[in-house]
Coordinates of C-alpha atoms and ligand atoms in Angstrom, one line a residue:
Chain A
M821 CA 0.0 0.0 0.0
V822 CA 1.1 3.6 -0.7
E823 CA 0.2 6.1 1.9
V824 CA 0.5 9.8 1.3
K825 CA 0.7 11.8 4.5
H826 CA 0.3 15.5 4.7
V827 CA 2.3 16.4 1.7
S828 CA 2.7 20.0 0.5
K829 CA 4.5 21.5 -2.5
T830 CA 5.1 25.2 -3.2
Y831 CA 6.5 26.7 -6.3
G832 CA 7.7 30.2 -5.6
S833 CA 4.9 31.6 -3.5
K834 CA 2.3 29.4 -5.1
K835 CA 1.0 26.5 -3.0
V836 CA 0.4 23.8 -5.5
I837 CA -0.4 21.0 -3.1
E838 CA -1.5 21.7 0.4
N839 CA -1.4 19.3 3.3
L840 CA -2.8 16.4 1.2
S841 CA -3.3 12.9 2.5
V842 CA -4.5 9.9 0.6
D843 CA -4.2 6.1 0.7
I844 CA -3.7 4.3 -2.5
Q845 CA -5.5 1.0 -2.2
P846 CA -3.6 -2.0 -3.5
G847 CA -5.1 -4.2 -6.3
K848 CA -7.2 -1.3 -7.6
I849 CA -7.2 1.3 -10.3
T850 CA -7.3 4.8 -8.7
S851 CA -8.0 7.8 -11.0
F852 CA -7.0 11.3 -10.2
I853 CA -9.3 13.8 -11.8
G854 CA -9.6 17.6 -11.7
S855 CA -9.3 20.6 -14.0
N856 CA -6.0 21.8 -15.5
G857 CA -3.6 23.1 -12.9
A858 CA -5.4 21.3 -10.1
G859 CA -2.1 19.6 -9.0
K860 CA -2.7 16.1 -10.3
S861 CA 0.7 15.7 -12.0
T862 CA 2.5 17.3 -9.1
L863 CA 0.9 14.9 -6.7
L864 CA 1.7 11.9 -9.0
S865 CA 5.3 13.0 -9.3
M866 CA 5.7 13.3 -5.5
L867 CA 4.1 9.9 -5.1
S868 CA 6.7 8.4 -7.4
R869 CA 9.8 10.2 -6.1
L870 CA 10.3 12.2 -9.3
I871 CA 10.0 15.5 -7.5
S872 CA 10.7 16.3 -3.9
K873 CA 8.1 17.5 -1.5
D874 CA 8.3 20.4 0.9
E875 CA 6.5 18.7 3.7
G876 CA 5.0 15.3 4.5
Q877 CA 5.8 11.7 3.6
V878 CA 5.0 9.1 1.0
L879 CA 5.2 5.6 2.4
L880 CA 5.4 2.3 0.4
H881 CA 4.6 -0.7 2.6
G882 CA 5.3 1.6 5.6
R883 CA 8.7 2.8 4.4
D884 CA 9.5 6.3 3.2
I885 CA 10.1 6.0 -0.5
H886 CA 13.2 8.1 -0.2
S887 CA 14.8 5.6 2.1
I888 CA 14.3 2.8 -0.4
K889 CA 17.3 2.1 -2.7
P890 CA 16.5 3.6 -6.1
N891 CA 17.1 0.4 -7.9
D892 CA 14.8 -1.6 -5.6
L893 CA 12.1 1.1 -5.8
A894 CA 12.3 0.8 -9.6
K895 CA 11.2 -2.8 -9.3
E896 CA 8.2 -1.8 -7.1
L897 CA 6.9 1.3 -8.6
S898 CA 7.0 2.8 -12.1
I899 CA 5.9 6.1 -13.5
L900 CA 5.2 7.5 -16.9
K901 CA 4.9 11.3 -17.1
Q902 CA 2.4 13.3 -19.0
S903 CA 4.8 14.4 -21.7
N904 CA 8.1 12.9 -22.6
H905 CA 10.7 14.5 -24.8
I906 CA 13.3 12.0 -26.0
D907 CA 15.6 13.1 -28.7
L908 CA 17.4 9.9 -29.0
R909 CA 17.0 7.7 -32.0
I910 CA 16.5 4.3 -30.5
Q911 CA 14.4 1.4 -31.7
V912 CA 11.1 0.7 -30.1
R913 CA 12.4 -2.7 -29.0
D914 CA 15.4 -1.1 -27.3
L915 CA 13.2 1.5 -25.5
I916 CA 11.1 -1.3 -24.1
S917 CA 14.1 -3.3 -23.1
F918 CA 15.3 -0.5 -20.9
G919 CA 12.2 -1.3 -18.8
R920 CA 14.2 -4.3 -17.6
F921 CA 17.1 -2.2 -16.5
P922 CA 16.3 -2.4 -12.8
Y923 CA 16.5 -6.2 -13.0
S924 CA 19.4 -6.9 -15.3
Q925 CA 21.4 -3.6 -15.4
G926 CA 21.5 -3.9 -19.2
R927 CA 22.7 -7.5 -19.5
L928 CA 19.4 -8.9 -20.6
T929 CA 18.6 -12.5 -19.7
K930 CA 16.1 -14.9 -21.3
E931 CA 13.6 -14.0 -18.7
D932 CA 13.9 -10.3 -19.6
W933 CA 13.3 -11.0 -23.2
V934 CA 10.1 -12.9 -22.3
E935 CA 8.9 -9.9 -20.4
I936 CA 9.9 -7.5 -23.3
N937 CA 8.1 -9.6 -25.9
K938 CA 5.1 -9.9 -23.7
A939 CA 4.9 -6.1 -23.4
I940 CA 5.4 -5.7 -27.1
H941 CA 2.5 -8.1 -27.7
Y942 CA 0.3 -6.4 -25.1
M943 CA 0.6 -3.1 -26.8
E944 CA 0.4 -4.6 -30.3
L945 CA 3.8 -3.2 -31.3
E946 CA 5.1 -6.3 -33.2
E947 CA 5.0 -4.6 -36.5
I948 CA 6.8 -1.5 -35.5
Q949 CA 9.3 -2.9 -32.9
E950 CA 12.3 -2.3 -35.2
R951 CA 11.3 1.3 -36.0
Y952 CA 13.2 4.2 -34.5
I953 CA 11.1 6.2 -32.0
D954 CA 11.6 9.5 -33.8
E955 CA 9.7 8.1 -36.7
L956 CA 6.6 7.1 -34.8
S957 CA 3.3 8.9 -34.6
G958 CA 2.3 10.4 -31.2
G959 CA 0.0 7.5 -30.4
Q960 CA 2.5 4.8 -31.4
L961 CA 5.1 6.5 -29.3
Q962 CA 2.8 6.6 -26.3
R963 CA 2.1 2.9 -26.6
A964 CA 5.8 2.2 -26.8
Y965 CA 6.4 4.1 -23.5
I966 CA 3.6 2.2 -21.9
A967 CA 5.1 -1.1 -23.1
M968 CA 8.3 -0.1 -21.4
I969 CA 6.4 0.5 -18.2
I970 CA 4.8 -2.9 -18.6
A971 CA 8.1 -4.6 -19.2
Q972 CA 9.3 -2.9 -15.9
D973 CA 6.7 -5.2 -14.3
T974 CA 6.2 -3.3 -11.1
D975 CA 3.4 -3.8 -8.5
Y976 CA 2.6 -0.1 -8.6
V977 CA 2.1 1.5 -12.0
M978 CA 1.5 5.3 -12.2
L979 CA 0.5 6.8 -15.5
D980 CA 0.0 10.5 -16.1
E981 CA -2.6 10.9 -18.8
P982 CA -1.8 7.6 -20.5
L983 CA -4.4 8.2 -23.2
N984 CA -2.6 11.2 -24.5
N985 CA -2.6 11.1 -28.3
L986 CA -4.4 7.8 -28.5
D987 CA -7.3 7.0 -30.8
M988 CA -10.5 5.4 -29.4
K989 CA -9.4 1.9 -30.1
H990 CA -6.1 2.2 -28.5
S991 CA -7.5 4.1 -25.5
V992 CA -9.8 1.2 -24.9
Q993 CA -7.0 -1.2 -25.4
I994 CA -4.8 0.4 -22.8
M995 CA -7.6 0.7 -20.2
K996 CA -8.5 -2.9 -20.8
S997 CA -4.9 -4.0 -20.3
L998 CA -4.7 -2.0 -17.2
R999 CA -7.8 -3.8 -15.8
K1000 CA -6.3 -7.1 -16.8
M1001 CA -3.0 -6.2 -15.1
V1002 CA -4.9 -5.3 -11.9
E1003 CA -7.2 -8.3 -12.0
E1004 CA -4.9 -11.0 -13.2
M1005 CA -1.6 -9.9 -11.8
G1006 CA -2.7 -8.1 -8.7
K1007 CA -1.1 -4.8 -9.7
T1008 CA -2.1 -1.4 -8.5
A1009 CA -2.6 1.4 -11.0
V1010 CA -2.8 5.1 -10.3
I1011 CA -3.7 7.2 -13.3
V1012 CA -4.4 10.8 -14.1
I1013 CA -7.1 11.0 -16.6
H1014 CA -9.2 13.8 -18.1
D1015 CA -11.8 11.7 -19.9
I1016 CA -14.3 11.3 -17.1
N1017 CA -16.1 8.5 -18.9
F1018 CA -13.0 6.4 -19.1
A1019 CA -12.5 7.1 -15.4
S1020 CA -16.1 6.0 -14.7
C1021 CA -15.9 2.8 -16.8
Y1022 CA -12.5 1.5 -15.7
S1023 CA -11.5 2.8 -12.3
D1024 CA -12.3 1.4 -8.9
R1025 CA -11.7 4.6 -7.0
I1026 CA -11.7 8.2 -7.9
V1027 CA -9.8 11.0 -6.2
A1028 CA -10.9 14.5 -7.3
L1029 CA -8.6 17.4 -6.9
K1030 CA -9.1 21.1 -6.9
H1031 CA -6.6 23.9 -6.2
G1032 CA -4.2 21.4 -4.7
E1033 CA -6.6 19.7 -2.3
I1034 CA -8.7 16.7 -2.4
V1035 CA -12.4 17.8 -2.7
R1036 CA -13.8 14.3 -2.8
E1037 CA -12.7 10.7 -3.0
G1038 CA -14.3 7.3 -3.0
P1039 CA -15.4 4.3 -5.0
T1040 CA -16.3 5.2 -8.5
E1041 CA -20.0 4.4 -8.2
E1042 CA -20.4 6.8 -5.3
M1043 CA -18.3 9.5 -7.1
I1044 CA -19.8 9.8 -10.5
N1045 CA -22.8 12.0 -10.1
S1046 CA -23.8 15.5 -11.1
E1047 CA -23.2 16.9 -7.7
M1048 CA -19.6 15.8 -7.6
L1049 CA -19.0 17.0 -11.2
K1050 CA -20.4 20.4 -10.3
E1051 CA -18.1 20.7 -7.3
V1052 CA -15.0 19.6 -9.2
Y1053 CA -15.5 21.2 -12.6
D1054 CA -18.1 23.9 -12.0
M1055 CA -20.3 22.5 -14.7
D1056 CA -23.8 21.0 -14.8
I1057 CA -23.3 17.6 -16.2
P1058 CA -26.1 15.0 -16.4
V1059 CA -25.1 11.4 -15.7
Q1060 CA -27.0 8.5 -17.2
L1061 CA -26.8 4.8 -16.7
I1062 CA -26.1 3.2 -20.0
N1063 CA -25.5 -0.6 -20.2
G1064 CA -24.8 -0.5 -16.5
E1065 CA -22.1 2.2 -16.8
R1066 CA -22.4 5.8 -15.5
I1067 CA -21.9 8.0 -18.5
C1068 CA -21.4 11.7 -18.1
L1069 CA -22.8 13.9 -20.9
H1070 CA -20.4 16.8 -20.7
F1071 CA -20.4 17.9 -24.3
K1072 CA -23.1 20.5 -24.2
Chain B
M234 CA 66.0 -8.9 -35.1
D235 CA 64.9 -8.9 -38.7
I236 CA 61.5 -7.7 -39.8
G237 CA 60.7 -8.5 -43.5
G238 CA 64.1 -7.7 -44.7
L239 CA 64.3 -4.1 -43.5
T240 CA 67.6 -2.4 -42.9
S241 CA 68.3 -1.5 -39.4
Q242 CA 67.6 2.1 -40.1
Q243 CA 64.2 1.3 -41.6
Q244 CA 63.5 -0.9 -38.6
E245 CA 64.3 2.0 -36.3
I246 CA 62.0 4.3 -38.2
L247 CA 59.3 1.7 -38.0
L248 CA 59.6 1.2 -34.3
V249 CA 60.4 4.7 -33.2
S250 CA 58.1 6.6 -35.5
R251 CA 55.7 4.7 -37.8
I252 CA 54.2 2.3 -35.2
P253 CA 53.8 4.9 -32.5
R254 CA 52.2 7.2 -35.1
L255 CA 49.8 4.6 -36.2
L256 CA 48.8 3.5 -32.7
S257 CA 48.3 7.1 -31.6
I258 CA 46.1 7.8 -34.6
L259 CA 44.0 4.8 -33.9
I260 CA 43.6 5.4 -30.1
A261 CA 43.0 9.1 -30.5
G262 CA 40.4 8.6 -33.2
M263 CA 38.6 6.0 -31.2
S264 CA 38.7 8.0 -27.9
M265 CA 37.5 11.3 -29.2
S266 CA 34.6 9.8 -31.1
V267 CA 33.4 7.7 -28.2
I268 CA 33.5 10.6 -25.7
G269 CA 31.7 12.8 -28.2
F270 CA 28.9 10.3 -28.2
I271 CA 28.8 10.2 -24.4
M272 CA 28.6 14.0 -24.3
Q273 CA 25.8 14.2 -26.8
Q274 CA 23.8 11.7 -24.8
L275 CA 24.4 13.4 -21.4
S276 CA 23.7 16.9 -22.7
R277 CA 20.8 15.6 -24.8
N278 CA 22.1 17.7 -27.7
K279 CA 23.5 16.3 -31.0
F280 CA 26.0 19.2 -31.4
V281 CA 27.7 19.1 -28.1
S282 CA 31.2 17.7 -28.2
P283 CA 34.5 18.3 -26.4
T284 CA 35.2 21.1 -29.0
T285 CA 31.8 22.7 -28.5
A286 CA 31.5 22.6 -24.7
G287 CA 34.7 24.2 -23.6
T288 CA 36.3 20.9 -22.6
M289 CA 39.3 21.3 -24.9
D290 CA 39.9 24.9 -24.1
S291 CA 39.7 24.2 -20.4
A292 CA 42.2 21.4 -20.7
R293 CA 44.5 23.7 -22.6
L294 CA 44.3 26.3 -19.8
G295 CA 45.2 23.5 -17.5
I296 CA 48.3 22.6 -19.5
L297 CA 49.3 26.3 -19.3
A298 CA 48.8 26.3 -15.6
A299 CA 50.9 23.2 -15.3
L300 CA 53.7 24.7 -17.4
I301 CA 53.7 27.9 -15.3
L302 CA 53.3 26.5 -11.9
F303 CA 55.3 23.3 -12.3
P304 CA 57.7 23.8 -15.2
T305 CA 59.4 20.5 -14.6
A306 CA 56.2 18.4 -14.2
S307 CA 56.1 15.0 -15.7
M308 CA 53.6 14.2 -18.5
L309 CA 51.4 12.4 -15.9
M310 CA 51.3 15.4 -13.7
K311 CA 50.4 17.7 -16.6
V312 CA 47.6 15.3 -17.6
S313 CA 46.3 15.4 -14.1
I314 CA 46.2 19.2 -14.0
A315 CA 44.7 19.4 -17.5
F316 CA 42.1 16.8 -16.4
V317 CA 41.1 18.9 -13.3
F318 CA 40.6 21.9 -15.5
A319 CA 38.8 20.1 -18.3
L320 CA 36.5 18.6 -15.7
A321 CA 35.8 21.9 -14.1
G322 CA 35.2 23.5 -17.5
T323 CA 32.9 20.8 -18.7
F324 CA 31.0 20.8 -15.4
L325 CA 30.6 24.6 -15.6
F326 CA 29.2 24.2 -19.2
M327 CA 26.7 21.6 -18.0
K328 CA 25.6 24.0 -15.2
I329 CA 25.2 26.8 -17.7
L330 CA 23.2 24.4 -19.8
D331 CA 20.9 23.7 -16.9
R332 CA 20.2 27.3 -16.5
I333 CA 19.4 28.0 -20.2
K334 CA 15.7 28.1 -20.8
F335 CA 16.1 28.3 -24.5
K336 CA 17.2 24.8 -25.3
D337 CA 17.6 25.1 -29.1
T338 CA 19.8 22.5 -30.7
I339 CA 22.1 25.0 -32.4
F340 CA 22.0 27.6 -29.7
I341 CA 23.5 25.4 -27.0
P342 CA 26.7 24.5 -28.9
L343 CA 27.1 28.1 -29.8
V344 CA 27.0 29.0 -26.1
G345 CA 29.6 26.2 -25.6
L346 CA 31.8 27.6 -28.3
M347 CA 31.6 31.1 -26.8
F348 CA 32.4 29.7 -23.4
G349 CA 35.4 27.9 -24.9
N350 CA 36.5 31.1 -26.6
I351 CA 36.4 32.9 -23.3
V352 CA 38.5 30.3 -21.6
G353 CA 40.7 30.3 -24.7
S354 CA 41.3 34.1 -24.5
L355 CA 42.1 33.8 -20.8
T356 CA 44.7 31.1 -21.8
T357 CA 46.2 33.4 -24.5
F358 CA 46.3 36.3 -22.1
I359 CA 48.1 34.4 -19.4
A360 CA 50.4 32.8 -21.9
Y361 CA 51.2 36.2 -23.3
R362 CA 52.0 37.6 -19.9
F363 CA 54.3 34.7 -19.1
D364 CA 55.8 34.8 -22.6
M365 CA 54.6 31.3 -23.3
I366 CA 52.5 31.7 -26.4
Q367 CA 54.9 29.5 -28.3
S368 CA 54.7 26.5 -26.0
I369 CA 51.0 26.6 -25.7
G370 CA 50.7 27.1 -29.4
S371 CA 51.9 23.6 -30.0
W372 CA 48.8 22.3 -28.3
L373 CA 46.5 24.3 -30.4
Q374 CA 46.2 21.9 -33.4
G375 CA 46.4 18.2 -33.6
D376 CA 49.6 17.0 -35.1
F377 CA 50.9 13.5 -35.5
S378 CA 54.3 14.4 -36.9
M379 CA 55.7 14.9 -33.4
I380 CA 54.6 11.5 -32.2
V381 CA 57.6 9.3 -31.6
K382 CA 58.3 6.5 -29.1
G383 CA 58.2 7.9 -25.6
R384 CA 55.8 10.7 -26.4
Y385 CA 52.5 8.8 -27.0
E386 CA 52.4 6.0 -24.5
L387 CA 50.1 8.1 -22.2
L388 CA 47.4 7.5 -24.8
Y389 CA 47.1 4.0 -23.6
L390 CA 45.5 5.4 -20.4
S391 CA 42.4 6.2 -22.3
I392 CA 41.7 2.6 -23.1
P393 CA 40.6 1.6 -19.6
A394 CA 38.4 4.8 -19.7
L395 CA 36.8 3.6 -22.9
I396 CA 36.2 0.1 -21.4
L397 CA 34.5 1.8 -18.4
A398 CA 32.4 3.8 -20.9
Y399 CA 31.3 0.5 -22.4
F400 CA 30.0 -0.7 -19.1
Y401 CA 28.2 2.5 -18.5
A402 CA 26.9 2.8 -22.0
N403 CA 23.3 1.8 -21.2
R404 CA 23.2 4.1 -18.2
F405 CA 24.4 7.0 -20.4
T406 CA 21.7 6.3 -22.9
I407 CA 19.0 6.1 -20.2
A408 CA 20.3 9.4 -18.7
G409 CA 20.0 10.8 -22.3
M410 CA 16.3 10.1 -22.1
G411 CA 16.0 12.5 -19.2
K412 CA 16.2 12.8 -15.5
D413 CA 12.7 11.4 -14.9
F414 CA 13.1 8.5 -17.1
A415 CA 16.4 7.7 -15.4
S416 CA 14.9 7.9 -11.9
N417 CA 12.0 5.7 -12.9
L418 CA 14.5 3.1 -13.9
G419 CA 16.3 3.4 -10.6
L420 CA 19.3 5.3 -11.8
Q421 CA 20.9 8.1 -9.9
Y422 CA 21.0 10.6 -12.7
K423 CA 23.5 13.0 -11.3
Q424 CA 26.0 10.3 -10.5
I425 CA 25.7 8.9 -14.0
V426 CA 26.3 12.3 -15.5
N427 CA 29.3 12.9 -13.3
I428 CA 30.9 9.6 -14.2
G429 CA 30.3 10.5 -17.9
L430 CA 31.9 13.9 -17.5
V431 CA 34.9 12.4 -15.7
I432 CA 35.5 10.0 -18.6
V433 CA 35.1 12.8 -21.1
A434 CA 37.5 15.2 -19.3
F435 CA 40.1 12.5 -18.7
V436 CA 40.2 11.2 -22.3
S437 CA 40.2 14.8 -23.7
S438 CA 43.1 15.8 -21.6
I439 CA 45.2 12.8 -22.6
V440 CA 44.5 13.3 -26.3
L441 CA 45.2 17.0 -26.1
L442 CA 48.5 16.5 -24.4
T443 CA 49.7 13.7 -26.7
V444 CA 48.4 14.6 -30.2
G445 CA 46.7 17.9 -29.7
S446 CA 43.1 18.7 -30.5
L447 CA 41.2 17.0 -33.3
P448 CA 38.4 19.6 -33.7
F449 CA 34.9 18.4 -34.3
L450 CA 35.9 14.7 -34.5
G451 CA 33.7 14.0 -31.5
L452 CA 30.9 15.7 -33.2
I453 CA 31.1 14.3 -36.7
I454 CA 31.6 10.6 -36.0
P455 CA 28.8 10.1 -33.5
N456 CA 26.4 11.9 -35.7
I457 CA 27.3 9.8 -38.7
V458 CA 26.9 6.6 -36.7
S459 CA 23.6 7.9 -35.2
I460 CA 22.2 8.5 -38.7
Y461 CA 22.7 4.9 -39.8
Q462 CA 22.4 3.1 -36.5
G463 CA 20.5 5.3 -34.0
D464 CA 21.6 6.3 -30.6
H465 CA 21.8 3.1 -28.6
L466 CA 25.3 3.7 -27.2
Q467 CA 26.2 0.2 -26.2
K468 CA 25.3 -1.1 -29.7
N469 CA 27.2 1.8 -31.3
L470 CA 30.3 2.0 -29.2
L471 CA 32.4 -0.4 -31.4
H472 CA 31.2 1.2 -34.6
T473 CA 31.9 4.7 -33.3
A474 CA 35.4 3.7 -32.2
L475 CA 36.3 1.9 -35.4
L476 CA 34.9 4.6 -37.7
G477 CA 36.7 7.3 -35.6
A478 CA 40.0 5.5 -35.9
L479 CA 39.5 4.8 -39.6
F480 CA 38.5 8.4 -40.3
V481 CA 41.6 9.8 -38.6
L482 CA 43.8 7.3 -40.4
V483 CA 42.4 8.4 -43.8
C484 CA 42.8 12.1 -42.8
D485 CA 46.4 11.4 -41.8
I486 CA 47.2 9.7 -45.0
L487 CA 45.6 12.4 -47.1
G488 CA 47.4 15.1 -45.1
R489 CA 50.7 13.4 -45.9
V490 CA 50.3 12.8 -49.6
L491 CA 48.4 15.9 -50.7
I492 CA 51.3 18.3 -50.5
F493 CA 54.2 15.8 -50.2
P494 CA 56.9 16.2 -49.0
Y495 CA 55.2 18.6 -46.6
E496 CA 52.3 17.7 -44.3
I497 CA 48.9 19.2 -43.6
S498 CA 48.3 19.0 -39.9
I499 CA 45.6 16.5 -38.9
G500 CA 43.5 19.1 -37.2
L501 CA 42.9 20.8 -40.5
T502 CA 42.2 17.7 -42.5
V503 CA 39.8 16.3 -39.9
G504 CA 38.0 19.6 -39.7
V505 CA 37.6 20.2 -43.4
L506 CA 36.8 16.6 -44.5
G507 CA 34.6 15.9 -41.5
S508 CA 32.5 18.9 -41.7
G509 CA 31.9 18.2 -45.5
I510 CA 30.8 14.6 -44.8
F511 CA 28.7 15.8 -41.9
L512 CA 26.9 18.4 -44.0
F513 CA 26.3 15.9 -46.7
L514 CA 24.7 13.4 -44.3
L515 CA 22.7 16.0 -42.6
L516 CA 21.2 17.2 -45.9
R517 CA 20.6 13.7 -47.1
R518 CA 18.8 12.8 -43.8
N519 CA 16.6 15.9 -44.2
A520 CA 15.7 15.0 -47.7
Y521 CA 14.8 11.5 -46.5
A522 CA 12.7 12.8 -43.7
S523 CA 10.6 15.2 -45.7
Ligands
ATP69 N1 7.9 23.3 -12.2 C1 7.0 24.2 -11.9 N2 7.2 25.5 -11.5 C2 6.3 26.3 -11.2 N3 5.0 26.0 -11.2 C3 4.6 24.8 -11.5 C4 5.6 23.8 -11.8 N4 5.0 22.6 -12.1 C5 3.6 22.9 -11.9 N5 3.4 24.1 -11.5 C6 2.1 24.8 -11.2 O1 1.5 23.9 -10.3 C7 0.1 23.8 -10.6 C8 -0.3 22.4 -10.7 O2 0.3 21.8 -11.8 P1 0.1 20.3 -12.3 O3 1.0 20.0 -13.4 O4 0.2 19.4 -11.1 O5 -1.4 20.4 -12.8 P2 -2.3 19.2 -13.4 O6 -3.4 19.0 -12.5 O7 -1.5 18.0 -13.8 O8 -2.8 19.9 -14.7 P3 -3.1 19.4 -16.2 O9 -4.4 18.7 -16.2 O10 -3.1 20.6 -17.0 O11 -2.0 18.4 -16.5 C9 -0.1 24.7 -11.9 O12 -0.7 25.9 -11.5 C10 1.2 24.8 -12.4 O13 1.3 26.1 -13.1
MG70 MG1 -0.9 17.2 -15.5

């Protein structure tokens, strides 16, 4: 379990996250939602040790994440940021194989290759695995990054807007693979997501942020309703039950 | 001893001059190309190399400092001092790079060149004051004609540094994907960058002290390799080393036959030939991309 205890982050004089506490429940998909600038990415980066926090603690299995050896932590928890600029010309396959670095330090074993090929298969990248990443479309590249995270095979997977650049088919594919990873392999996923209906259909829990604070959190079925949406987004959004899913009609 | 029916005088030339010259060409070509690749990965910029990041100029200032402060210093001592300066200079450049908000591919090496020029003027000024322009001048341009037995052996020291680079190659590439990527994979980004810079500074100082500078070599060769094989450093290391050695060898031969019996210095041949090839490849790549 990951516990966030009273964390704060200030940039200059701007409090971006203020005294925030949340428990990430294991074996579930938790979605962070909220409007632009609410602090979702900042929170996710602090959760995954990418940025330092001014106050508070993040505990993984009761241990402060900064006291865990970086290489050990990399086998427990992985993070993919919202935007990634890589100027290197490397092949998709090589990019994904770097996901195994925490295990093999670059000397890939047979086992590593099994994991790499599995990740390639999961993200349907077989046909483009030999391509250089600077020659991919935005969506193909995003899938390659996610495949690297899958190859990293950590119990905790944190993805900041994983559906960036993806078409409908691949968005569904990624959300389905996340569910599969959670249900079949017992992994825990934390994602930042803007598409409220994806959040509604695929996550177990929703954490709603506004101005660096949690305004509401809870199981998805209790969270997705017009009242919550009003509070988080200041919009009147009707919610309808379609095929057993709560669908938010936010286009008009 | 009798090698292939050579006279003893020919044998002597072979052992004292020809073989040392060949070996130093090969090692210097390999070393400069490989460290160029490392620098490009760590700075995340295709145009950063020892020449365009102030490394060479700082090393040269170090040599001057050694000549002034310890006139009787051994080669090893000079290398150590040059190394400290090169490291400090490169480090400073990386710090400047951190501060620059405008991370344009062309702009950054320009900043590096300017930084190098500032260090260079400082060197010239001090050398002028101490009346040492002549001695420092001999380290301005690469020259293999001075290489004889006893003057190049120091170059061997760069081989273990290159082997170390091979073991760190994957880490350098991951660092080249950015700090966050590296942290996610459990690497200590700063530590990796520092190890890379130490290798770069060490090798640069050794090459500078033995053969002089080979301008832009560390920029041309990695870029050529990158165009046809990508940027996976570990896969590329051998290619880069071999191409670098071959390239310097060809330049050396050209430099010796073009205006025979005189010689064009290697620094000039490498610069002219290399930039031509580089330009050609760059244009071809753009044509292919569009
Ligand atoms: N490095 C930084 N320096 C200064 N301010 C920052 C920095 N990073 C984020 N901020 C500010 O912190 C606030 C929260 O940013 P954050 O990226 O966490 O938002 P977000 O919820 O992920 O938004 P989005 O949905 O647009 O991705 C914003 O107001 C942003 O301007
Ligand atoms: Mg964000």
